[in-house]
Amino acid sequence: MLYALLLIFSGVITGFLINKKKKTIEIPAKLMLFVIYFLIFFLGISIGKNETLIKSFFKIGLESIFITLAGISGSLIFALILEKFFFEEK
Amino acid sequence: MKENFLIVIIFFLGVLLSHFNLIPPILYKSDLFKYTLYVLLFLVGVSTGSNKKLLGKVKKIKYKIILVPLFTVLGTTFGIILLHFIFKRYSLKDLLGIGWGFGYYSLSSILLKDLRNDTISLMALLSNIFREIFTLLATPLLVKITGKFSAISSGGATSMDTTLPIITRFTGEEYSIISIFHGAVLTILVPIMITLLYK
């Protein structure tokens, strides 16, 4: 786990340095997308092998939507608080 | 937008190919996933560190801008904790892991496959895709009912890219800066928070 965090932060520092030299950052962005494609494909493979998961796909999908709605609802309430108490127009 | 659509297609392509046994086992019975994930985490860091929009704009706007992503994190966490009182099939940890994807479905699902299992990973994928779709569809309504910040907040990490155009259109140009900042902060928080959650 520590490795994961170290990698993220060393990435941020590397990014800062690249930014300073004002070189184009198109390459990491494109590379990142390809890495994501690869990993998502891998994830698909793993899930396709999982028979029970495939069978309960719709149930799981429905549960996922509940989780999203709960998260968004909480966010909306807090956004309202933010606007009322911290960003009220003079 | 086009890229995101492709991510979903590639995912289902993987599901279909392996479901019908068209993938050689060597491909998935290795540590390749883990190491590629590490490469991805590094790249997520690089893209945040080299984000010129992020730093330049923070200086121009008041410190208060940091409250916007903070409140999104608090709000989503609050909503998920409430949900857990009535929805006990999954542990609070897993519900938070899914919710803390903040719409960044590719990274959160990939991370949760490594840290947790296929079920939670799939749920994170679906749940966070839905967060993006919801924001794209509901932004005009949200701006009217719960205010401009709520649209940004609903977008989560996507408020800096996929949902930015619709948010900008309905909240105005000055909010687009906040929206980009908000999305960028959440984008880097997603891997950090999910990793710390399962530490």
Coordinates of C-alpha atoms in Angstrom, one line a residue, chain A residues 1-5 7-16 18-19 22-23 25 28-29 31-33 35-51 53-54 57 59-61 63-83 86-90, chain B residues 3 6-7 10-11 14-15 17-19 21 23 27-28 32-33 36-38 40-43 45-46 49-50 52 55 64 67-68 71-72 74-76 78-80 83 87 89-90 95 98 104 106 109-110 113 115 118-119 121-123 126-127 130-131 134 142 146-150 153 188 191-192 195-196:
Chain A
M1 CA 0.0 0.0 0.0
L2 CA 2.9 2.3 0.9
Y3 CA 4.2 1.6 -2.6
A4 CA 1.0 2.9 -4.2
L5 CA 1.1 6.2 -2.3
L7 CA 4.3 6.1 -6.7
I8 CA 1.5 8.7 -6.8
F9 CA 3.6 11.3 -5.0
S10 CA 6.7 10.6 -7.0
G11 CA 4.5 11.0 -10.0
V12 CA 3.3 14.4 -8.8
I13 CA 6.9 15.6 -8.2
T14 CA 7.9 14.3 -11.7
G15 CA 4.9 16.2 -13.1
F16 CA 6.0 19.4 -11.4
I18 CA 8.1 18.4 -16.4
N19 CA 5.8 21.4 -16.0
K22 CA 7.5 23.5 -20.1
K23 CA 7.7 20.5 -22.2
I25 CA 2.6 16.8 -21.4
P28 CA 1.8 11.0 -20.3
A29 CA -1.9 11.7 -21.0
L31 CA 0.1 6.8 -22.3
M32 CA -2.2 6.9 -19.3
L33 CA -5.2 6.3 -21.5
V35 CA -2.7 1.8 -19.6
I36 CA -6.3 2.3 -18.6
Y37 CA -7.5 0.5 -21.7
F38 CA -5.3 -2.4 -20.9
L39 CA -6.3 -2.6 -17.3
I40 CA -10.0 -2.2 -18.0
F41 CA -9.7 -5.0 -20.6
F42 CA -8.0 -7.1 -17.9
L43 CA -10.8 -6.3 -15.5
G44 CA -13.4 -7.4 -18.1
I45 CA -11.6 -10.7 -18.6
S46 CA -11.6 -11.3 -14.9
I47 CA -15.3 -10.5 -14.5
G48 CA -16.2 -12.5 -17.6
K49 CA -14.7 -15.6 -16.0
N50 CA -16.8 -15.1 -12.9
E51 CA -20.0 -17.0 -13.5
L53 CA -21.0 -12.3 -11.0
I54 CA -22.4 -12.4 -14.6
F57 CA -25.1 -8.5 -13.0
K59 CA -28.9 -7.0 -9.2
I60 CA -25.4 -5.7 -8.7
G61 CA -26.1 -2.9 -11.2
E63 CA -27.3 -1.9 -5.9
S64 CA -24.6 0.2 -7.5
I65 CA -27.1 2.8 -8.6
F66 CA -28.4 3.0 -5.0
I67 CA -24.9 3.7 -3.8
T68 CA -24.4 6.4 -6.4
L69 CA -27.7 8.1 -5.4
A70 CA -26.8 8.0 -1.8
G71 CA -23.4 9.5 -2.5
I72 CA -24.8 12.2 -4.8
S73 CA -27.6 13.1 -2.4
G74 CA -25.1 13.6 0.4
S75 CA -23.0 15.8 -1.9
L76 CA -26.0 17.9 -3.0
I77 CA -26.9 18.6 0.7
F78 CA -23.3 19.6 1.4
A79 CA -23.1 21.7 -1.7
L80 CA -26.2 23.6 -0.6
I81 CA -24.6 24.2 2.8
L82 CA -21.5 25.4 1.1
E83 CA -23.3 27.9 -1.0
F86 CA -19.6 30.2 2.6
F87 CA -20.3 31.7 -0.8
E88 CA -23.4 33.8 -0.2
E89 CA -23.4 36.7 -2.6
K90 CA -23.0 40.0 -0.8
Chain B
E3 CA -12.3 7.9 -24.8
L6 CA -14.2 3.4 -25.6
I7 CA -13.3 2.3 -22.0
I10 CA -13.2 -2.4 -24.1
F11 CA -14.5 -3.6 -20.7
G14 CA -13.0 -8.3 -22.2
V15 CA -16.1 -9.7 -20.4
L17 CA -14.0 -12.8 -24.8
S18 CA -13.2 -14.4 -21.5
H19 CA -16.8 -15.6 -20.9
N21 CA -13.1 -18.8 -23.3
I23 CA -8.5 -15.6 -23.8
L27 CA -2.9 -13.5 -19.8
Y28 CA -4.8 -13.3 -16.6
L32 CA 0.9 -8.1 -14.9
F33 CA -2.2 -6.4 -13.6
T36 CA 0.6 -2.1 -14.8
L37 CA -1.6 -0.6 -12.0
Y38 CA 1.5 0.8 -10.4
L40 CA -1.0 3.9 -13.9
L41 CA -0.7 5.3 -10.3
F42 CA 2.6 7.0 -11.2
L43 CA 1.0 8.5 -14.4
G45 CA 0.5 11.6 -10.2
V46 CA 2.4 13.0 -13.3
G49 CA 1.7 17.5 -11.0
S50 CA 2.0 18.8 -14.5
K52 CA -1.0 23.9 -15.4
L55 CA -1.9 25.7 -9.9
K64 CA -12.2 29.3 -0.1
L67 CA -13.9 24.0 0.4
V68 CA -15.6 22.9 -2.8
F71 CA -17.5 19.4 0.8
T72 CA -18.0 16.9 -2.0
L74 CA -17.8 15.1 3.1
G75 CA -21.2 15.0 1.4
T76 CA -20.6 11.7 -0.5
F78 CA -22.2 11.4 4.7
G79 CA -24.6 10.0 2.1
I80 CA -22.9 6.6 2.0
L83 CA -27.1 4.4 3.3
F87 CA -28.2 -1.3 3.3
R89 CA -25.4 -6.3 2.6
Y90 CA -22.0 -4.7 2.1
L95 CA -19.6 1.1 0.2
I98 CA -17.3 2.4 -4.3
Y104 CA -13.6 8.2 -11.8
S106 CA -11.7 3.5 -14.6
S109 CA -12.6 -0.1 -10.4
I110 CA -9.1 -1.1 -11.3
K113 CA -9.9 -5.2 -8.2
L115 CA -7.4 -4.2 -3.2
D118 CA -14.2 -8.6 -8.7
T119 CA -17.6 -7.9 -7.2
S121 CA -14.7 -3.7 -8.6
L122 CA -17.6 -4.2 -10.9
M123 CA -19.9 -2.2 -8.5
L126 CA -21.1 0.7 -12.6
S127 CA -21.8 3.0 -9.8
F130 CA -23.8 6.2 -13.3
R131 CA -22.5 9.2 -11.4
F134 CA -26.5 11.3 -13.8
L142 CA -29.5 20.6 -10.2
T146 CA -29.8 22.9 -5.3
G147 CA -27.5 25.5 -6.8
K148 CA -24.4 25.8 -9.0
F149 CA -22.1 24.1 -6.6
S150 CA -24.3 21.0 -6.5
S153 CA -20.2 18.4 -6.6
I188 CA -5.8 12.8 -7.2
P191 CA -6.4 6.7 -5.5
I192 CA -5.1 8.1 -2.3
T195 CA -5.7 3.0 -1.0
L196 CA -5.8 4.4 2.6

